[in-house]
Amino acid sequence: MELKSSTLGMICDKAGGVIRTGPFGSQLHESDYIEQGIPVVMPKNIIDGKVSTEDIAYISEDDANRLSQHQLRIGDIVYGRRGDIGRRAFITAKEAGWICGTGCLRISIGIASLIPYFSITIWPNLT
């Protein structure tokens, strides 16, 4: 079997995937947050490869529909793009439909013959 080198962008292009930042500040304002509704994943919610609901923000269903291009899907990987940029989480059925927050980056691999979960696994230092 021959190994091929490819960038994440090339893989997403070939497989119909996407790399997208969360909504810009002009699309989602602090005044849009409510006490209950659709969760919005921020970098602070990405802990140990998972999404923590502790202190998570919420928006209305109408706002979530308006921001549907930022909706998380099963198999997506969400990264923090501010602060500790090493934070990343694999999106499961529990988080499907939630919104990728302003400070995050969403990667959807597409229909590639890749398993996205392994993209976030930390491999031991082999040196």
XYZ file of C-alpha atoms in Angstrom, residues 15-107:
93
model
C -14.546 14.555 -0.347
C -16.991 17.458 -0.204
C -15.907 18.489 3.280
C -15.588 21.961 4.732
C -13.297 23.988 6.964
C -15.210 26.933 8.419
C -14.812 29.368 11.283
C -17.703 30.032 13.625
C -19.918 33.046 13.010
C -18.325 36.485 13.022
C -19.251 38.959 15.754
C -21.592 40.760 13.379
C -23.595 37.518 12.946
C -23.845 36.575 16.621
C -24.040 39.173 19.383
C -23.860 38.816 23.141
C -27.483 39.971 23.259
C -28.460 36.832 21.245
C -27.578 34.521 24.142
C -30.450 33.174 26.225
C -30.856 30.930 29.307
C -31.961 27.798 27.386
C -32.016 26.802 23.743
C -29.505 25.535 21.208
C -25.977 25.220 22.681
C -23.117 27.234 21.148
C -19.686 25.615 21.507
C -16.938 28.042 22.502
C -13.239 27.220 23.025
C -13.760 27.140 26.811
C -16.250 24.263 26.297
C -13.670 22.053 24.555
C -12.082 19.935 27.279
C -10.115 16.687 26.919
C -11.315 15.991 23.371
C -14.989 16.472 24.244
C -17.540 19.257 24.513
C -18.401 20.217 28.070
C -21.848 21.679 28.720
C -20.668 23.379 31.901
C -21.158 27.121 31.424
C -22.196 26.659 27.776
C -24.031 29.473 25.966
C -27.421 29.072 24.261
C -29.228 30.780 21.412
C -32.805 30.579 20.166
C -33.911 28.080 17.536
C -34.535 31.011 15.154
C -30.923 32.192 15.584
C -29.661 28.615 15.156
C -31.613 28.325 11.897
C -30.182 31.656 10.741
C -26.678 30.327 11.513
C -27.276 26.857 10.029
C -24.008 26.958 8.045
C -22.260 26.768 11.453
C -24.253 23.769 12.659
C -22.185 20.878 14.018
C -22.682 17.392 12.583
C -21.712 13.926 13.758
C -18.070 13.291 12.854
C -17.077 16.972 12.721
C -14.000 18.114 14.585
C -14.197 21.465 16.342
C -11.032 23.364 17.290
C -10.529 26.429 19.406
C -8.981 29.189 17.293
C -8.384 31.576 20.184
C -6.497 31.084 23.422
C -5.318 27.472 23.743
C -5.473 26.523 20.061
C -4.652 22.900 20.900
C -8.199 22.303 22.084
C -10.235 20.021 19.841
C -13.272 17.803 20.180
C -14.949 15.115 18.134
C -18.652 15.801 17.591
C -20.987 12.954 18.506
C -24.757 12.482 18.176
C -25.167 14.364 21.474
C -23.750 17.619 19.986
C -25.216 17.253 16.481
C -27.250 20.361 15.657
C -25.392 22.581 18.094
C -23.648 25.685 16.747
C -19.906 26.177 16.283
C -19.103 29.319 18.281
C -17.302 32.458 17.196
C -13.925 31.406 18.619
C -13.952 27.964 17.007
C -13.154 26.285 13.708
C -15.284 23.424 12.352
C -13.844 20.723 10.139
